[in-house]
Short mmCIF file of C-alpha atoms in Angstrom, two decimals:
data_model
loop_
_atom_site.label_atom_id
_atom_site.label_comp_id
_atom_site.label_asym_id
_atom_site.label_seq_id
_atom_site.Cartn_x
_atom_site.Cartn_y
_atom_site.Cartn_z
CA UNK A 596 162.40 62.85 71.14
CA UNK A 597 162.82 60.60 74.40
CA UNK A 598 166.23 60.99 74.23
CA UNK A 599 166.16 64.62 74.02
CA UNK A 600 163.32 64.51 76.93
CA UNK A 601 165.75 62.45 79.31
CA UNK A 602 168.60 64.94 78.05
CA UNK A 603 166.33 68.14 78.78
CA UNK A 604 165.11 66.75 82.09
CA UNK A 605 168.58 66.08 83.13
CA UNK A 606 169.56 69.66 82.41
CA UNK A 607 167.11 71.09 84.04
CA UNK A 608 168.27 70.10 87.80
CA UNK A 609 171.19 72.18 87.82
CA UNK A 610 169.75 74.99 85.91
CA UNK A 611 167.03 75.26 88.63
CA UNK A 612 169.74 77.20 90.16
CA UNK A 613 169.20 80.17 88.31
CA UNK A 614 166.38 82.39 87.73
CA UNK A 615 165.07 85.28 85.37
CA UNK A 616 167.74 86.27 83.07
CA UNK A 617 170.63 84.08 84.54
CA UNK A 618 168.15 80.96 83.96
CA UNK A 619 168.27 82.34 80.53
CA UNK A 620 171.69 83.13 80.07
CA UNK A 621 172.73 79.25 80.87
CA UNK A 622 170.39 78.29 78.25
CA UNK A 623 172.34 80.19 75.88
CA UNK A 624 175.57 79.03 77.20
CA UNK A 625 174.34 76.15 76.27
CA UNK A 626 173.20 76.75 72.84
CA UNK A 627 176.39 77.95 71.97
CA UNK A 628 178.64 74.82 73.70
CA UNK A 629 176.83 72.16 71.83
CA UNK A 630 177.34 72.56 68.93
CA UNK A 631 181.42 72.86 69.67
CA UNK A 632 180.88 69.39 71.91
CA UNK A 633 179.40 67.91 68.84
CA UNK A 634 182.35 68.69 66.95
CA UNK A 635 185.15 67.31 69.18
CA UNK A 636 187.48 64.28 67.81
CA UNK A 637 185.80 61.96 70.50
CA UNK A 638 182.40 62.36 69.03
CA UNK A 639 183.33 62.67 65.73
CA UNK A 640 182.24 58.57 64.65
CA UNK A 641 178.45 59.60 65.67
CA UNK A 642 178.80 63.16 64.89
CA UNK A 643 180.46 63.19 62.00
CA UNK A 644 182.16 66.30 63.16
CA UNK A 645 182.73 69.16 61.60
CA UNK A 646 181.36 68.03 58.25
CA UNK A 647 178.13 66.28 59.99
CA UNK A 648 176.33 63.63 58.76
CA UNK A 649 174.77 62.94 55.13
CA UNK A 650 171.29 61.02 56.66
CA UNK A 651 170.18 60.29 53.11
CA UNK A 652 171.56 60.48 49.43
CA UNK A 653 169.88 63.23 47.62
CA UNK A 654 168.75 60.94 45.15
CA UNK A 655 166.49 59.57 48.26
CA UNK A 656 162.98 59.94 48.11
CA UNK A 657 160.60 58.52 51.46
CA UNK A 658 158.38 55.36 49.93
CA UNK A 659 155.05 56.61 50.78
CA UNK A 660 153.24 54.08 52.81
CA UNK A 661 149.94 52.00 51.69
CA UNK A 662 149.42 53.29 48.06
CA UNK A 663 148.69 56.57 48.89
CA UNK A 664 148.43 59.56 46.11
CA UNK A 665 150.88 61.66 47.05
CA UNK A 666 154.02 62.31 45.69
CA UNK A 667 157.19 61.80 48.39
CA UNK A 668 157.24 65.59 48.74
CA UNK A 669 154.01 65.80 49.61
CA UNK A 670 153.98 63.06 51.78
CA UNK A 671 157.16 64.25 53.74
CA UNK A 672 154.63 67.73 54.05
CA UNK A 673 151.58 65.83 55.57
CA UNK A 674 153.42 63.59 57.69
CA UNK A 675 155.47 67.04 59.18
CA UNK A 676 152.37 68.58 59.24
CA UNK A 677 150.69 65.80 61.13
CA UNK A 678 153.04 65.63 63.73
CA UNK A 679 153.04 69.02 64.52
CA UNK A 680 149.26 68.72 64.75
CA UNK A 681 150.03 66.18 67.17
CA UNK A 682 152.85 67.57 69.34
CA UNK A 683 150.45 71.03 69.79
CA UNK A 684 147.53 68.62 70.66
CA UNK A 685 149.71 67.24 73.43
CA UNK A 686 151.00 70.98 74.52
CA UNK A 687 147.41 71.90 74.91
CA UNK A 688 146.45 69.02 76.66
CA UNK A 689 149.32 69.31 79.11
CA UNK A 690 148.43 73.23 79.82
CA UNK A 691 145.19 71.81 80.79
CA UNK A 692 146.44 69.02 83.08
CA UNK A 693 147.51 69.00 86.23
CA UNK A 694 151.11 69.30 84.87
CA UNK A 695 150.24 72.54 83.59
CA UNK A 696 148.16 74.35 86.34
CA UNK A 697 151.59 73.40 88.44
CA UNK A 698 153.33 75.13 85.74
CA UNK A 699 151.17 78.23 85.47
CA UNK A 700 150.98 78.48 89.56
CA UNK A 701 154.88 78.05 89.52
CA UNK A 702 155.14 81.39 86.76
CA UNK A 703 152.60 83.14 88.51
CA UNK A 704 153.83 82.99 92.07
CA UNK A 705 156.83 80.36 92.92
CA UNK A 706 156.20 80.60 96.99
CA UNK A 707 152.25 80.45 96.62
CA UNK A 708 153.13 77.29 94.20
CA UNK A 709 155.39 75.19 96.65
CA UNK A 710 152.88 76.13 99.82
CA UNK A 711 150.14 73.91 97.91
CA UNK A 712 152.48 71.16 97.59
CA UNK A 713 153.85 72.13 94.50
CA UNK A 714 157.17 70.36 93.46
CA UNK A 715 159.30 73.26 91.82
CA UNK A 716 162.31 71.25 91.22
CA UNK A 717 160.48 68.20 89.61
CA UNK A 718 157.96 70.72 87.40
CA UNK A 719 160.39 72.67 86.19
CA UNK A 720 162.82 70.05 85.26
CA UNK A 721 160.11 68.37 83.33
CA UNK A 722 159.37 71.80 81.50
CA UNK A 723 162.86 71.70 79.99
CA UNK A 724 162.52 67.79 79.13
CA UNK A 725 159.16 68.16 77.08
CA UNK A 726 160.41 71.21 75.23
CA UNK A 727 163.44 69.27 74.75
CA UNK A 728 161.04 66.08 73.42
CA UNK A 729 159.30 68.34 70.89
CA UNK A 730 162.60 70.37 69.92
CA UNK A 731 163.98 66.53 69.39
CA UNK A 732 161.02 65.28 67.08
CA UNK A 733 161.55 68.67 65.27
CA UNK A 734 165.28 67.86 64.66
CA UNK A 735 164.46 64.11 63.38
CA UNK A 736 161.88 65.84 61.11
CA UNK A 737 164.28 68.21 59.77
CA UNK A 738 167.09 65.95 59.35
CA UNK A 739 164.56 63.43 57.13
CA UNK A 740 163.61 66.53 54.62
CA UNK A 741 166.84 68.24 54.84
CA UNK A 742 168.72 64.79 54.37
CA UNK A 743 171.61 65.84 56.31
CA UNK A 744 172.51 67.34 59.59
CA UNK A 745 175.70 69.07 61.22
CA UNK A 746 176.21 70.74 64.70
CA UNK A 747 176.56 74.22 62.79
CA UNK A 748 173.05 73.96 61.51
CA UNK A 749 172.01 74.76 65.20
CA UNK A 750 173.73 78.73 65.36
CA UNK A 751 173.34 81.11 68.57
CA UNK A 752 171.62 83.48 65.70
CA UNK A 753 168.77 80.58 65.71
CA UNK A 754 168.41 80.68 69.28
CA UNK A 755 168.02 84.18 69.10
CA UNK A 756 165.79 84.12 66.21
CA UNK A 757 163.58 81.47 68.20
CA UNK A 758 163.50 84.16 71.31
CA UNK A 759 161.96 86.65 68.63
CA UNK A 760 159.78 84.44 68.00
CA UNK A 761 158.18 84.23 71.67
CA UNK A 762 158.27 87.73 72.26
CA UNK A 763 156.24 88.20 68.42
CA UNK A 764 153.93 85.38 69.67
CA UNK A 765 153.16 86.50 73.32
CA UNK A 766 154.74 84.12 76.27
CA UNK A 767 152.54 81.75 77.60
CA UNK A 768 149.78 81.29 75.08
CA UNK A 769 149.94 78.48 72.46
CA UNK A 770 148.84 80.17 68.89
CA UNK A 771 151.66 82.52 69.56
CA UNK A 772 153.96 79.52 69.20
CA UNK A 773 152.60 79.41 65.23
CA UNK A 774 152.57 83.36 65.48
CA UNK A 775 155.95 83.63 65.84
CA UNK A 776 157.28 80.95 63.97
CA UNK A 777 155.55 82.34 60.91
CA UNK A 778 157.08 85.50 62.07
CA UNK A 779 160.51 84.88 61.87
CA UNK A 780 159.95 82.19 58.87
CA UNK A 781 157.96 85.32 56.82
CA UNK A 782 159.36 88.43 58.14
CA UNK A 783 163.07 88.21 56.82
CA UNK A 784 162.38 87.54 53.51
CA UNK A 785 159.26 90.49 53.51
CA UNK A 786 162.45 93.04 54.51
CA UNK A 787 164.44 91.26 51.97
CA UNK A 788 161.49 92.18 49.53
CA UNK A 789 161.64 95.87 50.49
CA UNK A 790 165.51 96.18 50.27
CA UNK A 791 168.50 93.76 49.82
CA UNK A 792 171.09 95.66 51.02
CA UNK A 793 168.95 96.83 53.67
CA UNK A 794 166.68 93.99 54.84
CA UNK A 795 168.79 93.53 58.25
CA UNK A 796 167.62 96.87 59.31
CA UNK A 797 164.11 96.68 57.69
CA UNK A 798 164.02 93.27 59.86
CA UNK A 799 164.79 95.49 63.19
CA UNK A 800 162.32 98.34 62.03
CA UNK A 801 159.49 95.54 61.71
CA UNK A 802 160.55 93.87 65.24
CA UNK A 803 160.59 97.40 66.96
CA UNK A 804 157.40 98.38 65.47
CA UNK A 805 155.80 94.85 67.05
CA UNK A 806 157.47 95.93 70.42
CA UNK A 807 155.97 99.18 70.36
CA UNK A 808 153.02 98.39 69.55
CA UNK A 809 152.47 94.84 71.31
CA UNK A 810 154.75 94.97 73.71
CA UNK A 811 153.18 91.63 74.92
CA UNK A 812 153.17 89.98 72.12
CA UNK A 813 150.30 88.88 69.30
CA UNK A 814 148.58 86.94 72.46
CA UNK A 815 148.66 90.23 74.61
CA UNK A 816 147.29 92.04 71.31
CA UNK A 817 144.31 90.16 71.07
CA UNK A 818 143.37 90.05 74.78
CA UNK A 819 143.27 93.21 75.04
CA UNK A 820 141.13 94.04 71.60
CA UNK A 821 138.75 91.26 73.24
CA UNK A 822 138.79 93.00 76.16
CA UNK A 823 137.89 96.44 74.26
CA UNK A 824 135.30 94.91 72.15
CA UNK A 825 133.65 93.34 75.20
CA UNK A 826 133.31 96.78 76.44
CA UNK A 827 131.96 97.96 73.74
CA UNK A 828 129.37 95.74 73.20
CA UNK A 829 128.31 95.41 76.76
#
């Protein structure tokens, strides 16, 4: 995770460049490059190139620590589960800092944000290192239940599959990060469900439907059903 942060960070200078859909664009550039970087001769000893790198026998079970009663699936579950619990604690508590009320004035208005002293370069540098940290921790955790890794694990269809899974979730609201992931976890195999031979466009029908009818997302959804149901009852 750390080295992803200082990796993250580091990107995020030049990309500060760009903005809107360029700023965008370079992140998929990037997506896409990596994973061909990875794979070069040079690299290949900690890489493991093309074939990437077995982490763990499959005969390799994780001892589970101080006796507990849990098998080592089950342990490998809570301890994913536990970190996850932990990284969105820290994502909430960062919205709420200072850190994050830069962040929010920075999305809401750039010009009003640097007027009050706002540092764009610095905050939005440090946006791409801590999604970078918990993107890292999530690759480590993958890697230990998946047992191996390889730079074609990490596809531009993912990155596009993670983008779904904002726009399901709703941009800039926290539960829609577990909205969306469950979204593009569930959905695929629900369309697979319907029709085999047809789930790919079942999968579209389903993500044009959300669009339609939450164009803002699951978090934009439920704002504004609050905001009906407030008006109702007042």
């Amino acid at each position: 995770g750390l080295v992803a942060f200082v990796v993250g960070f580091l990107f995020g200078f030049p990309a500060l460049r760009l903005e809107g859909v360029y700023l965008a664009l370079a992140t998929f550039a990037l997506a896409v490059a990596t994973p061909q970087i990875l794979k070069l001769s040079p690299l290949e000893h900690w890489t493991g190139g093309v074939q990437g790198i077995l982490v763990f026998s499959e005969t390799f079970d994780p001892e589970v620590p101080f006796g507990l009663p849990f098998s080592p699936a089950e342990w490998t579950y809570y301890l994913t589960l536990g970190v996850g619990l932990l990284l969105y604690w820290m994502a909430m508590n960062i919205v709420r800092s200072r850190t994050g009320r830069a962040l929010m004035a920075i999305r809401d208005n750039p010009i009003a944000a640097r007027s009050m002293g706002v540092n764009l370069g610095v905050y939005k540098a440090t946006a791409f290192g801590i999604s970078a940290l918990i993107t890292g921790v999530a690759g480590a955790l993958s890697a230990i239940v998946i047992k191996y890794v390889a730079p074609d694990s990490f596809t531009f269809t993912l990155s596009v599959a993670l983008l779904v899974g904002l726009v399901v979730g709703g941009v800039g609201w926290l539960p829609g990060a577990l909205i969306g992931a469950a979204a593009i976890m569930f959905l695929p195999n629900i369309a697979e469900e319907i029709s085999k031979g047809l789930s790919g466009a079942f999968y579209g029908l389903f993500l044009i439907l959300v669009i339609y009818l939450a164009p803002q997302g699951a978090g934009g959804l439920i704002r504004s059903l609050a905001d009906r149901l407030g008006r109702l009852v007042r």
